[in-house]
Amino acid sequence: GWRKRIEEIKGSDLDLPGGEMRPAGYVVMSFGVRDKRPVQAYDDWLNRIPSTYRRAVLDEDPANSPDVDHDPYRLAALKHYRSLMPMAMAAHKPMFSLKSADGARGAHLEAVRACYDDFLSLARRIADVIGFAVP
């Protein structure tokens, strides 16, 4: 895969990463959010993630894992944006790129703006974690 491509491109001016995989973190999605907090049914499951991530992904001792709200490995907590998904699929666009011509009007247009902000924050967080400078 990647290592073969690096060998094929050697000698070019491209600055390619070495291909070492390093987990950057995880994203949680909440199906019910009120006041920026997940409903209790999902909150119980969400709080299992930090210790499971440490044990299963990082191969670390999960004994002193923080809750999901204070876990530095949590990159973002995204809303479901369930009303935008069918529109995005029909328009062949990401949810955060929908326009009024795609059917995003009124409250849906506000949800598109919030979705854009959420994904922009996630992209910036990932860039920060992997040491990528964002202009």
CSV table of C-alpha atoms in Angstrom, one decimal:
chain,number,residue,atom,x,y,z
A,1,GLY,CA,0.0,0.0,0.0
A,2,TRP,CA,1.4,3.3,1.2
A,3,ARG,CA,5.0,2.2,1.6
A,4,LYS,CA,5.0,0.9,-2.0
A,5,ARG,CA,3.8,4.2,-3.2
A,6,ILE,CA,6.5,6.1,-1.2
A,7,GLU,CA,9.1,3.9,-2.9
A,8,GLU,CA,7.6,4.6,-6.3
A,9,ILE,CA,7.7,8.3,-5.8
A,10,LYS,CA,11.2,8.6,-4.2
A,11,GLY,CA,13.2,11.3,-5.8
A,12,SER,CA,10.2,13.6,-6.4
A,13,ASP,CA,9.7,16.9,-4.6
A,14,LEU,CA,6.7,15.7,-2.7
A,15,ASP,CA,6.9,15.7,1.0
A,16,LEU,CA,4.9,12.6,1.9
A,17,PRO,CA,4.2,11.3,5.4
A,18,GLY,CA,5.8,8.0,6.4
A,19,GLY,CA,2.5,6.2,6.9
A,20,GLU,CA,2.8,5.4,10.6
A,21,MET,CA,-0.6,5.0,12.0
A,22,ARG,CA,-1.3,6.8,15.3
A,23,PRO,CA,-4.8,7.1,16.7
A,24,ALA,CA,-5.8,10.8,17.0
A,25,GLY,CA,-8.9,10.3,19.1
A,26,TYR,CA,-12.6,9.6,18.7
A,27,VAL,CA,-15.8,11.4,17.9
A,28,VAL,CA,-19.1,10.7,19.6
A,29,MET,CA,-22.5,11.3,18.2
A,30,SER,CA,-25.5,11.9,20.3
A,31,PHE,CA,-28.9,11.1,19.1
A,32,GLY,CA,-30.6,13.3,21.6
A,33,VAL,CA,-29.0,16.5,22.7
A,34,ARG,CA,-30.6,19.0,25.1
A,35,ASP,CA,-28.6,22.1,26.2
A,36,LYS,CA,-25.5,20.6,24.6
A,37,ARG,CA,-25.7,17.5,26.8
A,38,PRO,CA,-26.8,14.0,25.6
A,39,VAL,CA,-30.0,12.5,27.0
A,40,GLN,CA,-29.4,10.0,29.9
A,41,ALA,CA,-29.9,6.8,27.8
A,42,TYR,CA,-26.9,7.7,25.6
A,43,ASP,CA,-24.9,9.4,28.4
A,44,ASP,CA,-24.4,6.0,30.1
A,45,TRP,CA,-23.0,4.5,26.9
A,46,LEU,CA,-20.9,7.6,26.1
A,47,ASN,CA,-19.1,7.4,29.5
A,48,ARG,CA,-17.9,3.9,28.6
A,49,ILE,CA,-16.0,5.1,25.6
A,50,PRO,CA,-12.9,6.6,27.3
A,51,SER,CA,-11.9,3.4,29.1
A,52,THR,CA,-12.8,1.2,26.1
A,53,TYR,CA,-10.8,3.5,23.8
A,54,ARG,CA,-7.8,3.3,26.1
A,55,ARG,CA,-8.0,-0.5,26.5
A,56,ALA,CA,-8.9,-1.5,23.0
A,57,VAL,CA,-7.2,1.2,20.8
A,58,LEU,CA,-4.3,2.5,22.8
A,59,ASP,CA,-3.6,-0.7,24.8
A,60,GLU,CA,-3.4,1.3,28.0
A,61,ASP,CA,-4.7,0.7,31.5
A,62,PRO,CA,-8.2,2.2,31.6
A,63,ALA,CA,-8.3,2.4,35.4
A,64,ASN,CA,-8.2,6.2,35.7
A,65,SER,CA,-10.1,7.1,32.6
A,66,PRO,CA,-11.9,10.5,32.8
A,67,ASP,CA,-15.5,10.8,31.8
A,68,VAL,CA,-16.2,11.5,28.1
A,69,ASP,CA,-16.7,15.3,28.7
A,70,HIS,CA,-13.1,15.6,30.1
A,71,ASP,CA,-11.3,13.1,27.9
A,72,PRO,CA,-8.5,14.6,25.9
A,73,TYR,CA,-9.0,11.9,23.3
A,74,ARG,CA,-12.5,13.0,22.5
A,75,LEU,CA,-12.2,15.1,19.4
A,76,ALA,CA,-15.8,16.2,19.2
A,77,ALA,CA,-19.4,15.5,20.3
A,78,LEU,CA,-21.6,15.9,17.2
A,79,LYS,CA,-25.3,16.2,17.0
A,80,HIS,CA,-27.1,13.7,14.8
A,81,TYR,CA,-28.5,16.3,12.4
A,82,ARG,CA,-31.1,13.7,11.4
A,83,SER,CA,-33.2,16.2,9.4
A,84,LEU,CA,-30.3,17.2,7.2
A,85,MET,CA,-29.2,13.7,6.2
A,86,PRO,CA,-32.0,13.0,3.7
A,87,MET,CA,-31.5,16.4,2.1
A,88,ALA,CA,-27.7,15.9,1.9
A,89,MET,CA,-28.1,12.4,0.3
A,90,ALA,CA,-30.6,13.7,-2.3
A,91,ALA,CA,-28.3,16.7,-3.1
A,92,HIS,CA,-25.1,14.5,-3.1
A,93,LYS,CA,-23.6,17.0,-0.7
A,94,PRO,CA,-22.2,17.0,2.8
A,95,MET,CA,-24.8,18.2,5.4
A,96,PHE,CA,-22.8,21.3,6.1
A,97,SER,CA,-22.8,22.4,2.4
A,98,LEU,CA,-26.6,22.4,1.9
A,99,LYS,CA,-28.2,25.6,0.5
A,100,SER,CA,-31.8,26.8,0.3
A,101,ALA,CA,-31.9,25.4,-3.3
A,102,ASP,CA,-31.3,21.9,-1.8
A,103,GLY,CA,-34.3,22.4,0.6
A,104,ALA,CA,-32.6,23.8,3.6
A,105,ARG,CA,-34.8,26.7,4.6
A,106,GLY,CA,-35.7,28.3,7.9
A,107,ALA,CA,-34.7,26.1,10.8
A,108,HIS,CA,-33.0,23.7,8.4
A,109,LEU,CA,-30.7,26.4,7.2
A,110,GLU,CA,-29.8,27.3,10.8
A,111,ALA,CA,-29.1,23.6,11.4
A,112,VAL,CA,-26.8,23.6,8.3
A,113,ARG,CA,-24.9,26.6,9.8
A,114,ALA,CA,-24.5,24.8,13.2
A,115,CYS,CA,-23.4,21.6,11.4
A,116,TYR,CA,-20.8,23.6,9.5
A,117,ASP,CA,-19.5,25.1,12.7
A,118,ASP,CA,-19.3,21.7,14.4
A,119,PHE,CA,-17.4,20.0,11.5
A,120,LEU,CA,-15.1,23.0,11.2
A,121,SER,CA,-14.3,22.7,14.9
A,122,LEU,CA,-13.7,19.0,14.4
A,123,ALA,CA,-11.4,19.5,11.5
A,124,ARG,CA,-9.4,22.1,13.4
A,125,ARG,CA,-9.2,19.8,16.4
A,126,ILE,CA,-7.9,16.9,14.3
A,127,ALA,CA,-5.3,19.2,12.6
A,128,ASP,CA,-4.2,20.4,16.1
A,129,VAL,CA,-3.8,16.8,17.4
A,130,ILE,CA,-1.8,15.6,14.4
A,131,GLY,CA,0.3,18.8,14.3
A,132,PHE,CA,-1.0,20.1,11.0
A,133,ALA,CA,-0.9,23.9,10.7
A,134,VAL,CA,-4.2,25.3,9.5
A,135,PRO,CA,-3.8,28.6,7.6
